[in-house]
PDB file of C-alpha atoms in Angstrom:
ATOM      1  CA  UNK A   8     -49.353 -78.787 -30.631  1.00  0.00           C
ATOM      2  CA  UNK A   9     -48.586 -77.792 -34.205  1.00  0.00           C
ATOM      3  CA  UNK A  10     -45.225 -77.564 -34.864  1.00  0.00           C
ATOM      4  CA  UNK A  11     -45.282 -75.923 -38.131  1.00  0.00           C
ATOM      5  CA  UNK A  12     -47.992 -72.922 -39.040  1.00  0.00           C
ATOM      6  CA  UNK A  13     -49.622 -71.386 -42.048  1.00  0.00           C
ATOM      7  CA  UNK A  14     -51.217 -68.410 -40.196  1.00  0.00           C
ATOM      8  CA  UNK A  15     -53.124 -67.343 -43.633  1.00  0.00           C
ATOM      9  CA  UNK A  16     -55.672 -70.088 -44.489  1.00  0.00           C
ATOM     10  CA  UNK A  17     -56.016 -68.045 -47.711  1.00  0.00           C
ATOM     11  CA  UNK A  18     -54.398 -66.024 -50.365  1.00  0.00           C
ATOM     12  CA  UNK A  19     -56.357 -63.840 -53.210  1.00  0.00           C
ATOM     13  CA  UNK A  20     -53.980 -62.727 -56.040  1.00  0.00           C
ATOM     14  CA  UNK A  21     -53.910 -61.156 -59.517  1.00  0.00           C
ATOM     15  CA  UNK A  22     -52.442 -62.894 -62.360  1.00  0.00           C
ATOM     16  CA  UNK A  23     -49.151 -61.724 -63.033  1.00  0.00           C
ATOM     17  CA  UNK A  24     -48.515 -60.624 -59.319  1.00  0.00           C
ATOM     18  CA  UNK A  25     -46.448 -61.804 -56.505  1.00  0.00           C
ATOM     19  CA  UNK A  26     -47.725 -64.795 -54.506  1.00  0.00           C
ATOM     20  CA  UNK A  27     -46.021 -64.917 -51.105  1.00  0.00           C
ATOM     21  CA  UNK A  28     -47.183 -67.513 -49.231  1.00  0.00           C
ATOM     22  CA  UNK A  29     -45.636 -67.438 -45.068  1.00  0.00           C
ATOM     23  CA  UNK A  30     -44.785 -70.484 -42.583  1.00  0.00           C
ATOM     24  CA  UNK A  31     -43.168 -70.089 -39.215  1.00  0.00           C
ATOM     25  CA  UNK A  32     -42.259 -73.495 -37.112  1.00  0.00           C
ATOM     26  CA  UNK A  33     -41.429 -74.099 -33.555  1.00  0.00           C
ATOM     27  CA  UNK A  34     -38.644 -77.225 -33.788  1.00  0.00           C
ATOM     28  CA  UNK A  35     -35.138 -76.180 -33.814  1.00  0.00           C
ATOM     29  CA  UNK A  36     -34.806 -79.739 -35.092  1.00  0.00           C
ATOM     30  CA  UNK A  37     -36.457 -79.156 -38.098  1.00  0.00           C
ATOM     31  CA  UNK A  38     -33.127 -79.578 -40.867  1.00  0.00           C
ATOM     32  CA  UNK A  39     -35.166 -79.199 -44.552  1.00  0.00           C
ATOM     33  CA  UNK A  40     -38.385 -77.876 -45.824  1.00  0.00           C
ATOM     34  CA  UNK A  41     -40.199 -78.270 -48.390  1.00  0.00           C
ATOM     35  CA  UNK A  42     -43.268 -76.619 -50.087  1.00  0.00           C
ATOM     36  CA  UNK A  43     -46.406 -79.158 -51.981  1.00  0.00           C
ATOM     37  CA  UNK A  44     -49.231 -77.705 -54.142  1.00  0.00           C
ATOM     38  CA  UNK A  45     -52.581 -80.080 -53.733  1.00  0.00           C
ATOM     39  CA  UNK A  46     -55.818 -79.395 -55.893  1.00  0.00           C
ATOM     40  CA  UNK A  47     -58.575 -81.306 -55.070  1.00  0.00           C
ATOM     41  CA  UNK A  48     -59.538 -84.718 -54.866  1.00  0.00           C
ATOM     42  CA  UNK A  49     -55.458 -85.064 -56.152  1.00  0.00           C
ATOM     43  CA  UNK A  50     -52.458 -85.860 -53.383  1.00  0.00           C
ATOM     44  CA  UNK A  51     -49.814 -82.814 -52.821  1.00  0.00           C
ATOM     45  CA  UNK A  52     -47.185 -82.610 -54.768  1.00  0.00           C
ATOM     46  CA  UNK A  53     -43.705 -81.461 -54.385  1.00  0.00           C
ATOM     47  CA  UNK A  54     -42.566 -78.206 -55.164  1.00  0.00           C
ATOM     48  CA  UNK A  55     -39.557 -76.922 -53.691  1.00  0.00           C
ATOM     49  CA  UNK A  56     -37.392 -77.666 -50.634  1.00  0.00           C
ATOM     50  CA  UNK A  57     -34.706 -75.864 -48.617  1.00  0.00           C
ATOM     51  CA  UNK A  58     -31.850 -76.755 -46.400  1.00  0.00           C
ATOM     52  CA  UNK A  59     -31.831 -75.384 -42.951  1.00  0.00           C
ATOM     53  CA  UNK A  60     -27.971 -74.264 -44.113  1.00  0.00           C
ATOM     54  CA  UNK A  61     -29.269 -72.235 -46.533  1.00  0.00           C
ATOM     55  CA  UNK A  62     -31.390 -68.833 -47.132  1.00  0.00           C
ATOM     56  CA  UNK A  63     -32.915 -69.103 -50.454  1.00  0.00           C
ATOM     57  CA  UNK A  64     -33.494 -71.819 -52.769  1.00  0.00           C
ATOM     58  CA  UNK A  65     -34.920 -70.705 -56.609  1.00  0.00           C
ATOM     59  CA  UNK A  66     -36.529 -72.862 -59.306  1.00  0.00           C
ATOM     60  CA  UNK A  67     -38.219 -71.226 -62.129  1.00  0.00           C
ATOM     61  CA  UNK A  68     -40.816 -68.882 -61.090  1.00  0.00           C
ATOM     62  CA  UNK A  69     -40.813 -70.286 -56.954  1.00  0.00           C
ATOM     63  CA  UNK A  70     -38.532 -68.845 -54.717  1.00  0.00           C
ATOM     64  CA  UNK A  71     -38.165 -70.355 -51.172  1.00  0.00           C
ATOM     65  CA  UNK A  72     -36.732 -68.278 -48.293  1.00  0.00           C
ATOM     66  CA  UNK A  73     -35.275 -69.222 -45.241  1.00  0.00           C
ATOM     67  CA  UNK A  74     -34.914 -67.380 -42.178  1.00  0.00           C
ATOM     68  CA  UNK A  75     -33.352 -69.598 -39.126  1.00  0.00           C
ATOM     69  CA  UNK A  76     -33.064 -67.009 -36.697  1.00  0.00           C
ATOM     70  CA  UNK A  77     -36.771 -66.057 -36.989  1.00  0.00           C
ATOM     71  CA  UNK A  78     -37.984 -69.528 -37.646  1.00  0.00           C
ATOM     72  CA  UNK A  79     -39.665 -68.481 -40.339  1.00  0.00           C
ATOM     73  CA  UNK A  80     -39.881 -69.416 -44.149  1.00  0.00           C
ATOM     74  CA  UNK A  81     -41.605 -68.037 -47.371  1.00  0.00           C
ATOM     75  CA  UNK A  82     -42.620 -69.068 -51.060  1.00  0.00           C
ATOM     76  CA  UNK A  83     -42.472 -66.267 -53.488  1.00  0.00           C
ATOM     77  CA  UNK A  84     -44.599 -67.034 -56.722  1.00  0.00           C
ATOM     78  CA  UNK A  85     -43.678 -64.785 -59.605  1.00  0.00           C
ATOM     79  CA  UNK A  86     -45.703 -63.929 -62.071  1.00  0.00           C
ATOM     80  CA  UNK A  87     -48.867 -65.744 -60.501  1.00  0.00           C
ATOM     81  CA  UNK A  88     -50.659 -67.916 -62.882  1.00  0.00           C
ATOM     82  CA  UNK A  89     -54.585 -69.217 -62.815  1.00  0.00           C
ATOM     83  CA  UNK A  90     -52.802 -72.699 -62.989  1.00  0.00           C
ATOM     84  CA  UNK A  91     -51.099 -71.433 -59.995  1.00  0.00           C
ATOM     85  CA  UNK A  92     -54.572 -71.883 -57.561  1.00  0.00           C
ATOM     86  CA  UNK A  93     -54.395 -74.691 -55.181  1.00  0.00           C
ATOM     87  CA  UNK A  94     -53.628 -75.083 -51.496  1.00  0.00           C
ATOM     88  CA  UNK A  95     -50.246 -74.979 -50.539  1.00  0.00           C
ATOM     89  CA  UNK A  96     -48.324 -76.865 -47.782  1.00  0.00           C
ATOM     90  CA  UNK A  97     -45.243 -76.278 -46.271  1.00  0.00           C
ATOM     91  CA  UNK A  98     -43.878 -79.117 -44.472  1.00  0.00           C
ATOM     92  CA  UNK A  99     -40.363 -79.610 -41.790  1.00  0.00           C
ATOM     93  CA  UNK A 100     -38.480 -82.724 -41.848  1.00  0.00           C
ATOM     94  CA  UNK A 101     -37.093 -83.946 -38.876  1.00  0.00           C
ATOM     95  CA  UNK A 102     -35.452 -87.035 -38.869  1.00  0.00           C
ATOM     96  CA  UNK A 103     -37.690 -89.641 -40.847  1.00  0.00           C
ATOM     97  CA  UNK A 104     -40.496 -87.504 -40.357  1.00  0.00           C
ATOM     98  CA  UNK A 105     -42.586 -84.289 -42.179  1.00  0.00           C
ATOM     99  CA  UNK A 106     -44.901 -82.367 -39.931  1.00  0.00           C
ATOM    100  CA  UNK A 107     -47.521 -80.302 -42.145  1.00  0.00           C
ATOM    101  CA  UNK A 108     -48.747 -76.886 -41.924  1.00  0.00           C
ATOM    102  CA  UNK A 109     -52.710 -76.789 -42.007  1.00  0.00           C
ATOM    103  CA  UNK A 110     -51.987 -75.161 -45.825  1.00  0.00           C
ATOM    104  CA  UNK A 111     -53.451 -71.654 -48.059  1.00  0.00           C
ATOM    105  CA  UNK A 112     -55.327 -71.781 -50.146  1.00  0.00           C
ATOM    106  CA  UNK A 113     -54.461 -69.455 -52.886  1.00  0.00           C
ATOM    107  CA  UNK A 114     -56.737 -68.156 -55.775  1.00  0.00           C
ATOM    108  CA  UNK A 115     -55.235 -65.879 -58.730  1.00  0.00           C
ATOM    109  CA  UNK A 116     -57.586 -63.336 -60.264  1.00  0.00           C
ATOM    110  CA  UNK A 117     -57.286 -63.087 -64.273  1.00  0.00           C
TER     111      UNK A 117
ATOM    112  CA  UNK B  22     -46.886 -95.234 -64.563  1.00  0.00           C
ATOM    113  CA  UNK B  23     -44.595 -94.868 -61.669  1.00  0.00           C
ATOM    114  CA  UNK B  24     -46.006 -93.427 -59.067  1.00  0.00           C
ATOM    115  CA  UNK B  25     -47.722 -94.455 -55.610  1.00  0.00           C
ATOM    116  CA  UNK B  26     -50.911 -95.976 -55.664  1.00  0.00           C
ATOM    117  CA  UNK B  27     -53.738 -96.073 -53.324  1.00  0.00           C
ATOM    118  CA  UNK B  28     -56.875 -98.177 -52.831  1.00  0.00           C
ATOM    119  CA  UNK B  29     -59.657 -97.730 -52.289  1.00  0.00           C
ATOM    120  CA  UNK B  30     -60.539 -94.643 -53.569  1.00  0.00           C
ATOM    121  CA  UNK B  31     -63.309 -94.077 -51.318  1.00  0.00           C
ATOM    122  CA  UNK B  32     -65.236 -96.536 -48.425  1.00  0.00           C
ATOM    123  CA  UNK B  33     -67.489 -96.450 -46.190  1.00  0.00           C
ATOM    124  CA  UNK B  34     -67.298 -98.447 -42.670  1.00  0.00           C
ATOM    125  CA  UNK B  35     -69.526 -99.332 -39.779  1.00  0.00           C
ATOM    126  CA  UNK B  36     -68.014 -98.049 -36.296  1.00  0.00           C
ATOM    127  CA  UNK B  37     -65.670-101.407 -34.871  1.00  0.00           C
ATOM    128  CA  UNK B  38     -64.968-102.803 -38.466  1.00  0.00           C
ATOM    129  CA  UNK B  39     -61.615-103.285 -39.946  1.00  0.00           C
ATOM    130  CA  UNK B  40     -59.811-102.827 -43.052  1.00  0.00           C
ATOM    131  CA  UNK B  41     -56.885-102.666 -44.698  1.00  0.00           C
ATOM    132  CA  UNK B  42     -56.045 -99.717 -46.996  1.00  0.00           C
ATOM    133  CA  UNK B  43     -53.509-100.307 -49.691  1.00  0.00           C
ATOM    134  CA  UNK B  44     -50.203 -98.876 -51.033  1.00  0.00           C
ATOM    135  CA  UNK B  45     -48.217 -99.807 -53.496  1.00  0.00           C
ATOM    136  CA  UNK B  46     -45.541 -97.825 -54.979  1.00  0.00           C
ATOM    137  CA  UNK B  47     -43.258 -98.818 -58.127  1.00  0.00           C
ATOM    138  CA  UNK B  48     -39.901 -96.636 -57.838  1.00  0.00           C
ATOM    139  CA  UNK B  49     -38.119 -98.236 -55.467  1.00  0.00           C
ATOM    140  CA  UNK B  50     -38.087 -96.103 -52.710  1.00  0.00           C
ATOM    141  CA  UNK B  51     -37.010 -97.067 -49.135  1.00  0.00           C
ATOM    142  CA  UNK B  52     -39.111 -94.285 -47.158  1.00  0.00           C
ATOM    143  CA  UNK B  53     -42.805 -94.824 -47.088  1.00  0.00           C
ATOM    144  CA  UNK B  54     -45.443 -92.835 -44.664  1.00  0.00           C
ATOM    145  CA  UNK B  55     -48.883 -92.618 -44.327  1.00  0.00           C
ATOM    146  CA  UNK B  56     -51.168 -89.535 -43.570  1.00  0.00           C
ATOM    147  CA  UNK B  57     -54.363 -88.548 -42.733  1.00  0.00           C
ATOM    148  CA  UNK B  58     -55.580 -84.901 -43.782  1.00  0.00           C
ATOM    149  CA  UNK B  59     -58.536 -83.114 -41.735  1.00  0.00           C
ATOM    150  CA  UNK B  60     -60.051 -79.915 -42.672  1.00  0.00           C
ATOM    151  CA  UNK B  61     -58.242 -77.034 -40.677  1.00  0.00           C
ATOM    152  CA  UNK B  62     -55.476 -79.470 -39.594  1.00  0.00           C
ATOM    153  CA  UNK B  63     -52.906 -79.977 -42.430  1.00  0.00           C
ATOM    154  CA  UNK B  64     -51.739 -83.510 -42.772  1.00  0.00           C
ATOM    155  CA  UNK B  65     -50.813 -85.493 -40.137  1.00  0.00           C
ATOM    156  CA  UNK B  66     -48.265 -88.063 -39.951  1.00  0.00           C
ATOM    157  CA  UNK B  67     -49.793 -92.131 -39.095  1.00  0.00           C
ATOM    158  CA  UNK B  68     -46.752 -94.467 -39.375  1.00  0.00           C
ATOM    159  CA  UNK B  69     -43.514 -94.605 -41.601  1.00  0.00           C
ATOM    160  CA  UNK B  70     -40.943 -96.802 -42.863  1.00  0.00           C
ATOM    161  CA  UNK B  71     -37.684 -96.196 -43.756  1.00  0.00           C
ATOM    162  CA  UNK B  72     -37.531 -99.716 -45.339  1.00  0.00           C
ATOM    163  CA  UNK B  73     -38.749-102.898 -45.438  1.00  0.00           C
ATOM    164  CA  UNK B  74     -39.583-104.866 -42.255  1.00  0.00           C
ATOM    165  CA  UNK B  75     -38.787-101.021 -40.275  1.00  0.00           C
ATOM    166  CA  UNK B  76     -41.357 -99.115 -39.371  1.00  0.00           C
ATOM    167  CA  UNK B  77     -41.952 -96.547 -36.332  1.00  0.00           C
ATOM    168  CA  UNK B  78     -45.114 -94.832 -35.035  1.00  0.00           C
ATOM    169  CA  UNK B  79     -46.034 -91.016 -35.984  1.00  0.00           C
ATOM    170  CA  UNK B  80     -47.718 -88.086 -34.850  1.00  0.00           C
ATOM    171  CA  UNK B  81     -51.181 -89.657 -34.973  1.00  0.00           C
ATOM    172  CA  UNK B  82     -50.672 -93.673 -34.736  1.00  0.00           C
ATOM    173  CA  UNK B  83     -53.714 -94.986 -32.310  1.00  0.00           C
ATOM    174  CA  UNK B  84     -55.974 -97.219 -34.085  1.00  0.00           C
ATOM    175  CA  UNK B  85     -53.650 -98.184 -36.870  1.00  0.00           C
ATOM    176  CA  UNK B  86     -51.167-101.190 -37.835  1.00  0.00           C
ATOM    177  CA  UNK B  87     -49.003-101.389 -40.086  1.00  0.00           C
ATOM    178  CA  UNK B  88     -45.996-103.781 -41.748  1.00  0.00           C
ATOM    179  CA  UNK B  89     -43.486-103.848 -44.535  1.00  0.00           C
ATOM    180  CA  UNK B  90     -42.757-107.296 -45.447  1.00  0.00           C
ATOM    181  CA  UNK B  91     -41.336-105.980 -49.293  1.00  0.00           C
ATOM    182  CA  UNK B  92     -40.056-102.237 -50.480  1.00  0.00           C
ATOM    183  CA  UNK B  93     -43.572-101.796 -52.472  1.00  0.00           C
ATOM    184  CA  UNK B  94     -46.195-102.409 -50.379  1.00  0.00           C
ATOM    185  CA  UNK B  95     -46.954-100.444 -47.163  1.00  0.00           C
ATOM    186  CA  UNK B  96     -50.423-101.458 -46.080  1.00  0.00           C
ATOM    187  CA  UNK B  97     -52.254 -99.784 -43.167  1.00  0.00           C
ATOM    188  CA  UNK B  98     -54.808-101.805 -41.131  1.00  0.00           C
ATOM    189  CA  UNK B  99     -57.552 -99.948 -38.853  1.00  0.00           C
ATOM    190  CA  UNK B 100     -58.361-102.823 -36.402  1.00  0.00           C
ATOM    191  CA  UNK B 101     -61.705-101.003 -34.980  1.00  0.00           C
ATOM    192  CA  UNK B 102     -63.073 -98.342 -36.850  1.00  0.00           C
ATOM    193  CA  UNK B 103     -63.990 -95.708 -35.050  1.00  0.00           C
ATOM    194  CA  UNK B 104     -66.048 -92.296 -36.528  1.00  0.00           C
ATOM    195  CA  UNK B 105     -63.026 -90.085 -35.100  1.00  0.00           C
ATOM    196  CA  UNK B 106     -60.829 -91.784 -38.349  1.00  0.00           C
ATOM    197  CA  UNK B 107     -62.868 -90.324 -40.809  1.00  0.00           C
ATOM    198  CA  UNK B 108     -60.578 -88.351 -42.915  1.00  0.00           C
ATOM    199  CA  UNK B 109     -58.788 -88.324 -46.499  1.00  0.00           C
ATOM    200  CA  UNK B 110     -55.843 -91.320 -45.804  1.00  0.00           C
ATOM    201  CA  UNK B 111     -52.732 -90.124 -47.861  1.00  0.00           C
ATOM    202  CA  UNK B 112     -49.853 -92.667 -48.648  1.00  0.00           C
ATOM    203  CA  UNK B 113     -46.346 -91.602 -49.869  1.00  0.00           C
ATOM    204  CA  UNK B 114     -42.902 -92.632 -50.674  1.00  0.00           C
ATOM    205  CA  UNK B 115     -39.222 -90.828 -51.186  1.00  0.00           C
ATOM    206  CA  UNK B 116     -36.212 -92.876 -52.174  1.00  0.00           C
ATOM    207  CA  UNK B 117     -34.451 -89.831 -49.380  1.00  0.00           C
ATOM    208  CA  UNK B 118     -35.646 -88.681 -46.318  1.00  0.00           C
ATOM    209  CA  UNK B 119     -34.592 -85.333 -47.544  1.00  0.00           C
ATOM    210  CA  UNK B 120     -36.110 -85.455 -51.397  1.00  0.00           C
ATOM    211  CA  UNK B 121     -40.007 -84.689 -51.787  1.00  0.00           C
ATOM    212  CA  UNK B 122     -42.225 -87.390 -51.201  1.00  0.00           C
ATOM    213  CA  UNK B 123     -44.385 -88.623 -54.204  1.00  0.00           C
ATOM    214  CA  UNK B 124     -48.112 -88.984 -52.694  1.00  0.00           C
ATOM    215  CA  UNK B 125     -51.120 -91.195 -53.767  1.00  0.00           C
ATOM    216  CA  UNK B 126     -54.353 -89.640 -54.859  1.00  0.00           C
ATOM    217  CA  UNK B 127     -56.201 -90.905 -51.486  1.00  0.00           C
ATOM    218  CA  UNK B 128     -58.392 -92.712 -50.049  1.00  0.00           C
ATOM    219  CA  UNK B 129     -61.571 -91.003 -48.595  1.00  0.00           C
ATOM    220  CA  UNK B 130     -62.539 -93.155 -45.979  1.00  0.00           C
ATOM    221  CA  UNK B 131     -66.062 -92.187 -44.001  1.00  0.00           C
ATOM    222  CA  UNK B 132     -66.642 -93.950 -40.421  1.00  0.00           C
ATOM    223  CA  UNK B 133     -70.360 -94.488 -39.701  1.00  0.00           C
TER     224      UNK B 133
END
């Protein structure tokens, strides 16, 4: 049972638009998250993470958003860039160990 | 350059061999993990470490062995290949449970 979900497999945006890319999870346990970028043929790498005592973590043009109550979190891309297609994970830490959403795949339109 | 490195790249097996696939990582991190990614399911934690000679099962840890006799090496062993482990094997390491992991490239490993 997947603990962590990406309900959008994929995401179609134009270049200079808002990406927002949604995650909900299921373990109250669940104390940091973190959002990875993979291309192809490449392992994911790290983006951004948030702390389940905080709302909203910013770095450059990625915003991450935290909502505890709804179990829910959210990376906001801004402005979207063709560099910017790639699938993208989100991923809960719990203890030692990261439980993966099945990722979006996210294409920006010049 | 620093970073976590995987081999193979690729291999091919024959249903009940074994092999090991290698990880080696060069920033001396404590936490290491391994993953498997398959299509439609995200990645999937194997085994971890949280340093050497500690390690504790995953999510998905049937089929595999694994050991961590120093801090740079986390080798994991398939004893009996089977076709259900074909998948993309992803190693990784963090020097915090809470910092992001840096991953390996891969290995692509196909179970005939």
């Amino acid at each position: 049972d997947q603990q962590v979900k990406q309900n959008s497999p994929s995401l179609s945006v134009q270049e200079g638009r808002i990406s927002i890319l949604n995650c909900d999870y299921t373990n109250s346990m669940f104390d940091y998250f973190l959002w990875y970028k993979k291309y192809p043929a490449e392992g994911p790498t790290f983006l951004i993470s948030i702390s389940s005592i905080k709302d909203k973590n910013e770095d450059g043009r990625f915003t991450v958003f935290l909502n505890k109550s709804a179990k829910h979190l959210s990376l906001h891309i801004v402005p979207s860039q063709p560099g910017d297609s790639a699938v993208y994970f989100c991923a809960a830490v719990d203890d030692y160990k990261l439980s993966f959403g099945a990722g979006t795949t996210v294409t920006v339109r010049a | 350059n620093a970073g976590v490195t995987q081999t193979p790249k690729f291999q091919v097996l024959k249903t009940g061999q074994s092999m090991t696939l290698q990880c080696a990582q060069d920033m001396n991190h404590e936490y290491m993990s391994w993953y498997r990614q398959d299509p439609g399911m995200g990645l999937r934690l194997i085994h971890y470490s949280v340093g050497a000679g500690i390690t504790d099962q995953g999510e998905v840890p049937n089929g595999y062995n694994v050991s961590r006799s120093t801090t740079e090496d986390f080798p994991l062993r398939l004893l009996s290949a089977a076709p259900s482990q074909t998948s993309v094997y992803f190693c990784a390491s963090s020097y915090s449970r809470l910092q992001g992991y840096t991953f390996g490239s891969g290995t692509r490993l196909t179970v005939v």
